[in-house]
XYZ file of C-alpha atoms in Angstrom:
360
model
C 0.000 0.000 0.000
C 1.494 3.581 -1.013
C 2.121 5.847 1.618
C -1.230 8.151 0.203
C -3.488 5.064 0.356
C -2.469 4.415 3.845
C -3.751 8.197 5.248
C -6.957 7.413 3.093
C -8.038 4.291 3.897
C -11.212 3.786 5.602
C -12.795 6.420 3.533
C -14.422 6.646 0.243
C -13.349 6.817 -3.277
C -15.439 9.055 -5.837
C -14.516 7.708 -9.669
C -14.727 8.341 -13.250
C -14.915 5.688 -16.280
C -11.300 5.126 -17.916
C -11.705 6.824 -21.575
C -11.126 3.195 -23.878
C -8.965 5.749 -26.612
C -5.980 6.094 -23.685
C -2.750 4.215 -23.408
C -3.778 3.305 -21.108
C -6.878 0.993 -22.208
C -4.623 -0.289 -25.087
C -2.320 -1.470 -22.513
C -5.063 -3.449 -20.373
C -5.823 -5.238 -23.460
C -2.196 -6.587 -23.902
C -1.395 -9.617 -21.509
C -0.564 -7.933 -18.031
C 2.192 -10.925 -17.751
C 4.448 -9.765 -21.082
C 5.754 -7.744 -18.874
C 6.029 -7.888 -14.900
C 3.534 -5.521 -12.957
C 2.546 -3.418 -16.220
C -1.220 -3.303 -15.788
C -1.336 -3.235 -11.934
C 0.699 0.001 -11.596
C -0.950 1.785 -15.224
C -4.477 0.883 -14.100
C -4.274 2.272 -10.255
C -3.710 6.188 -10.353
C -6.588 6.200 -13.138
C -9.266 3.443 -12.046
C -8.995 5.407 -8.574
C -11.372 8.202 -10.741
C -13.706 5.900 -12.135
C -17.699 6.306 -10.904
C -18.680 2.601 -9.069
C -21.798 3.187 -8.807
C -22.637 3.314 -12.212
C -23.666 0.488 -15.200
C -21.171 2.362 -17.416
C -18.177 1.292 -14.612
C -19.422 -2.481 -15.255
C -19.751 -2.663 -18.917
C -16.215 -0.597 -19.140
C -14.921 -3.385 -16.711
C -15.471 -6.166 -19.274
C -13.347 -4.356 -22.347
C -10.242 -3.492 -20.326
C -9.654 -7.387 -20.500
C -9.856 -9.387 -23.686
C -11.613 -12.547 -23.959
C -8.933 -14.826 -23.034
C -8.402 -12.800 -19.890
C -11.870 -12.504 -18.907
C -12.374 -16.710 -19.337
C -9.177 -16.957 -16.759
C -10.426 -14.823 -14.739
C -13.664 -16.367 -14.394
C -12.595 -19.895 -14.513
C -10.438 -18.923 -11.180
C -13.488 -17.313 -9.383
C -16.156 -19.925 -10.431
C -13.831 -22.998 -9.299
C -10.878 -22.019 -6.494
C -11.766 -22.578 -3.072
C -11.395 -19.763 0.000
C -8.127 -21.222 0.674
C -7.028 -20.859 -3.039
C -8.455 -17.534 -3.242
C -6.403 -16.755 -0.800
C -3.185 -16.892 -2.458
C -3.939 -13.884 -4.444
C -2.665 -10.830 -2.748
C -5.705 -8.742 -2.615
C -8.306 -12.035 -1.764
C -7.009 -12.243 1.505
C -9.324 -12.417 4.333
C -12.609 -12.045 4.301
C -12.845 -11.454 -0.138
C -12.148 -14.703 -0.870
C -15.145 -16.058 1.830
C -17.084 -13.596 0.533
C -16.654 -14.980 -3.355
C -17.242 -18.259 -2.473
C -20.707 -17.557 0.041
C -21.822 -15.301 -3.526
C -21.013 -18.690 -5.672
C -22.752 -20.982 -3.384
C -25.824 -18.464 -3.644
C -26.356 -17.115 -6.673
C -24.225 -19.538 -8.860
C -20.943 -18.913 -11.133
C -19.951 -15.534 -12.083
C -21.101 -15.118 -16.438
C -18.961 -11.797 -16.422
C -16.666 -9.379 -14.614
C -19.351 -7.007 -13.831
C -20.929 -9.705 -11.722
C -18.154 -9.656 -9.434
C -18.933 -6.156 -8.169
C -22.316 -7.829 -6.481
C -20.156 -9.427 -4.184
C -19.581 -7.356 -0.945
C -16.311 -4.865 -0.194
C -16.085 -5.403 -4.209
C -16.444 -2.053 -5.607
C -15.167 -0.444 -9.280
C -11.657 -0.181 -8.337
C -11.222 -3.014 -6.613
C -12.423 -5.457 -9.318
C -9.997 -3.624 -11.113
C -7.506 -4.536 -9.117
C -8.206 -8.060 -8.141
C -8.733 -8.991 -11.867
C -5.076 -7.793 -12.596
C -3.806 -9.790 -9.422
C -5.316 -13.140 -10.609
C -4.028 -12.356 -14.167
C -0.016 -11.358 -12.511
C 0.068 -12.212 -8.962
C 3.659 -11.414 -9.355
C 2.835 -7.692 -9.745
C 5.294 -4.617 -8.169
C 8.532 -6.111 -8.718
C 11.874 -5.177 -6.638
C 10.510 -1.468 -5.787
C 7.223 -2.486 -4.717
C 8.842 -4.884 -2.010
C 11.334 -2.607 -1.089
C 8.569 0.182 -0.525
C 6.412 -2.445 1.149
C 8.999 -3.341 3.208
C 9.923 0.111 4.457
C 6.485 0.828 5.093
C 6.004 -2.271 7.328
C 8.992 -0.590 9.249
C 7.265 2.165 10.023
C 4.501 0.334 11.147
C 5.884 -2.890 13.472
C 8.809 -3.362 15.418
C 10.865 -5.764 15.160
C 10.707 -6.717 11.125
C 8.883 -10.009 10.487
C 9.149 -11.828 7.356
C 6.190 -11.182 5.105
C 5.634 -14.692 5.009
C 5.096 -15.162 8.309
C 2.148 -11.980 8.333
C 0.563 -13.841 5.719
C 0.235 -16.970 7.586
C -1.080 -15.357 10.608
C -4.332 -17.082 11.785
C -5.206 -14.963 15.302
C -3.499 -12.216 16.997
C -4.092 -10.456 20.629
C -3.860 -6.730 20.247
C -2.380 -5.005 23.611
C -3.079 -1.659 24.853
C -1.619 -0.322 28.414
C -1.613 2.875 30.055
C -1.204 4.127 33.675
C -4.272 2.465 35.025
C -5.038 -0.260 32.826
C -4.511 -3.089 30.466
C -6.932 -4.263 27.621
C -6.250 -6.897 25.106
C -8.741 -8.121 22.000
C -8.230 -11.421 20.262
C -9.204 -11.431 16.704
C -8.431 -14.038 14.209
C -8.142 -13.318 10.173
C -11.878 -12.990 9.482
C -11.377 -9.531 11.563
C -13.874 -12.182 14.073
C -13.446 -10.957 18.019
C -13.143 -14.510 20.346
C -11.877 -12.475 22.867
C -12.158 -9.107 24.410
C -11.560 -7.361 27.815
C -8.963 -5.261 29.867
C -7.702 -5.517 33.930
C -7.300 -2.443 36.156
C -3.545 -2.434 37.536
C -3.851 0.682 39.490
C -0.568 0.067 41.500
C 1.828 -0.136 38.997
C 2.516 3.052 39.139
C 2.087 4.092 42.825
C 5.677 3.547 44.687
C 9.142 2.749 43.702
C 8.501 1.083 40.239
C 9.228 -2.739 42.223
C 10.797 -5.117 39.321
C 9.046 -7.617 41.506
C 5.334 -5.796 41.320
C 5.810 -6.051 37.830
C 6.660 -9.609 37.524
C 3.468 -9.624 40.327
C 0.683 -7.814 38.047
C 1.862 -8.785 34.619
C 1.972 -12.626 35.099
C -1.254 -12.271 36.281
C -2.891 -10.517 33.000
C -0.876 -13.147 30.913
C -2.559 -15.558 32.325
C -6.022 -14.895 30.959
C -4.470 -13.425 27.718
C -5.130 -16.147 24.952
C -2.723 -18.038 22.601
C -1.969 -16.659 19.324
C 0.440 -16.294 16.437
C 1.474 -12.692 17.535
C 1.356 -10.534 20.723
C 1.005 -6.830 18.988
C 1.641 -4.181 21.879
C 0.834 -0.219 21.475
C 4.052 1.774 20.572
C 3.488 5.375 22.202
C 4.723 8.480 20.882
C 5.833 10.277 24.337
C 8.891 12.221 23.987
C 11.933 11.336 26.582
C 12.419 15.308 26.344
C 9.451 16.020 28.124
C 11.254 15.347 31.371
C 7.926 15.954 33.717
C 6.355 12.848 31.630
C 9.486 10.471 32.826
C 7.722 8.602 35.206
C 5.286 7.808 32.849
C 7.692 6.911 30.282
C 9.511 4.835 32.376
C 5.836 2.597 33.278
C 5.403 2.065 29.489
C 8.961 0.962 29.202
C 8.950 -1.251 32.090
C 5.757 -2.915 31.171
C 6.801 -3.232 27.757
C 9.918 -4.966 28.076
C 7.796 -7.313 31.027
C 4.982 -8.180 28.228
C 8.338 -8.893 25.504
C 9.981 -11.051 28.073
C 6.528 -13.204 29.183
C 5.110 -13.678 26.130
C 7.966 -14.370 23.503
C 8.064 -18.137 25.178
C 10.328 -19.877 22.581
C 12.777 -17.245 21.788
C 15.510 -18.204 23.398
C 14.926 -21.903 21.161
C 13.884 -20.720 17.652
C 15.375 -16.598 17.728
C 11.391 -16.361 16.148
C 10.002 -12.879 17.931
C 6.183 -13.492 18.524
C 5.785 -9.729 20.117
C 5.574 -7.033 17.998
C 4.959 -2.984 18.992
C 2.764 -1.309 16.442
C 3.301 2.424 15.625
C -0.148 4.284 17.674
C 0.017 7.053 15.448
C -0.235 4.970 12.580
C -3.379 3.311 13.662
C -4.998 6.848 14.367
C -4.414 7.606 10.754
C -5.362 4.460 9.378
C -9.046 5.370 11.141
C -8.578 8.951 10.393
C -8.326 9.634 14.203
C -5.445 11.958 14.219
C -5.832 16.136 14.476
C -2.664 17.319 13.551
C -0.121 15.249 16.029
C -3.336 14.627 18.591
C -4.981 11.121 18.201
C -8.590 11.292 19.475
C -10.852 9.164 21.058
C -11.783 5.996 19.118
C -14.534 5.374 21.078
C -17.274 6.121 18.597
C -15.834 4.211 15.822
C -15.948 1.020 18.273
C -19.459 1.559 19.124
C -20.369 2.080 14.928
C -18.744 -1.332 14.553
C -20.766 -2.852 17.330
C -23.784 -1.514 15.968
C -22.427 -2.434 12.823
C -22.197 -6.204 13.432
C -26.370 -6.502 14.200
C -27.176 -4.249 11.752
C -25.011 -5.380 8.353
C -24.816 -8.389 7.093
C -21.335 -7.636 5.959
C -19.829 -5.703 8.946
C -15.735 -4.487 8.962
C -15.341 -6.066 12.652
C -17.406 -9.707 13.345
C -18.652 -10.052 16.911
C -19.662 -13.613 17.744
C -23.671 -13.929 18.632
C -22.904 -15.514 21.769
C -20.722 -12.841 22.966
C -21.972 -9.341 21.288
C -24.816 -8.977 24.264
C -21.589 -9.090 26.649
C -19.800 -6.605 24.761
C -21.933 -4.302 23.936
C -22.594 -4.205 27.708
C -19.403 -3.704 28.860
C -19.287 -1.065 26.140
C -22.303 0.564 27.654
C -20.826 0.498 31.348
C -17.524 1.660 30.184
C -18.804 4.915 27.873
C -18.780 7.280 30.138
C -15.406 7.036 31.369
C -11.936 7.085 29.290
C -11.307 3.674 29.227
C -9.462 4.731 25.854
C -7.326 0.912 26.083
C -10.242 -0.916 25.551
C -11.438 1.023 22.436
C -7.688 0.791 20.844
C -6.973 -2.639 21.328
C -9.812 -3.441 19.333
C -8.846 -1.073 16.812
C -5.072 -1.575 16.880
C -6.062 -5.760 16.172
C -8.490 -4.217 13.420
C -5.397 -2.038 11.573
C -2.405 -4.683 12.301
C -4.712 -6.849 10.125
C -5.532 -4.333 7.264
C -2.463 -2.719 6.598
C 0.609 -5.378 7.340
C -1.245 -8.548 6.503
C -4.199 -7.948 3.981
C -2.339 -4.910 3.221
C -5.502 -3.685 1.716
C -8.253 -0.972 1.610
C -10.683 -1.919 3.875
């Protein structure tokens, strides 16, 4: 994802058709493969001005592929499994379940217009997923190197893309001066698990090594299994010397929650915690006023409402559990119990920009 795309995402794209005179059509009708990532990178900064919501988007879809392209495309989205699906780049998550639930309903896609019936499939996304299945070796050298530095910027330490894209759960974890939440989502963006623990006396005292140990071991013990332990990376400057004791609390609890929860490093060198830029998550939600994140607490309760309401919501609560949550929710909304609210959302981001790395 471009640097551009990242402060956008999570809003909404206005479009205009692609005129079929342009080089631009001409080259969409040459096979995207000739030559490596040609179609991907010519369609994006013009498809992103195309309108979705009209016919003239879907019958313009169909004649930026020829024939031949159209019938691969097709024959890949009528027959590949989730799982399959899911080797494409940008059918990761829930895209791919979403094909297959539209195939089981309604019955094999007959054209590429088709596809934009299927939900979070809009104009320039089918755009973009058609090229994928066509040249999922799209972007070349640069494209991983600018991938890669934007990951960076994102996570701490580097992980291996490979190993994001195998991710199958993660526990998000947000602490502050009074608090700890977590939230355990897996790759369907599904919450099985969601709550936070008051730790008050951290930071009352001498900073005891052996409170720590005390408190944290504690939490860690109701914290779930996953593939990754992703922990909030603050942006509190160490030159604001009157904010040093707080400083010192994040460090000390971050260093406790690396230690606990990376189990097998000392075996396999493999780093299971990772700290997640905060800042970065703000702008992924467009929370941030100038350097100032805000409260996310709104956009929490829009995706609880969300998940009775749509039948294709961003965030999944479980039906067993969403009359707990929205309850705690409830009891929590008029205080600034701002950890709760981002752990959901930092589990929500980690997923949708370093391992869909997608609009969402």
């Amino acid at each position: 994802m471009s640097v551009p795309s990242l402060l956008m995402a999570g809003g909404r794209w206005r479009c205009f058709p692609v005129p079929l005179g342009s080089s631009l059509f001409q080259a969409l009708q040459n096979s995207c493969c000739r030559k490596k990532s040609t179609a991907l990178k010519k369609t994006s900064p013009t498809v992103a001005f195309c309108d979705e919501n009209t016919k003239e988007s879907g019958s313009a879809l169909d004649k930026l592929f020829s024939s031949e392209q159209q019938a691969s495309i097709l024959h890949v989205l009528n027959t590949a499994s989730d799982k399959e699906l899911e080797a494409f780049k940008l059918l990761r998550g829930r895209k791919s379940t979403n094909i297959v639930e539209h195939r089981e309903k309604f019955g094999p896609f007959h054209n590429l217009e088709s596809l934009m019936n299927v939900p979070l499939f809009r104009y320039k996304t089918t755009v973009q997923v058609c090229n994928n299945i066509l040249c999922p070796e799209t972007g070349g050298k640069k494209g991983k190197l600018q991938e890669n530095r934007l990951l960076r910027k994102l996570i701490k330490p580097e992980i291996g893309r490979e190993r994001l894209k195998a991710v199958n759960s993660i526990v998000s974890i947000v602490f502050g001066t009074r608090r700890i939440a977590w939230a355990h989502l897996d790759r369907k963006l599904a919450v099985l698990d969601w709550q936070q623990n008051e730790c008050c006396r951290l930071t009352k005292g001498t900073y005891l090594s052996s409170v720590y140990l005390k408190e944290i071991s504690s939490v860690i013990s109701k914290i779930p299994e996953a593939d990754f332990y992703v922990l909030e990376k603050t942006g509190l400057s160490i030159q604001n010397s009157s904010l040093f004791p707080i400083l010192l609390h994040f460090h000390i609890m971050e260093a406790m929650l690396y230690a606990l929860l990376n189990k097998t490093f000392a075996q396999d060198g493999q780093h299971q915690v990772l700290s997640m830029n905060r800042n970065a998550v703000g702008k992924h939600f467009e929370l941030m006023i100038g350097d100032t994140r805000t409260s996310g607490k709104e956009l929490v309760k829009q995706f609880l409402s969300e998940s009775v309401l749509k039948e294709e919501p961003r965030v999944f609560f479980p039906s067993d559990k969403i009359v707990h949550y929205r309850q705690m929710f409830s009891s929590t909304e008029q205080y600034r119990v701002e950890e709760l609210y981002d752990s959901l959302l930092q589990a929500v981001a980690f997923y949708e920009l370093a391992v869909f790395d997608t609009e969402p």
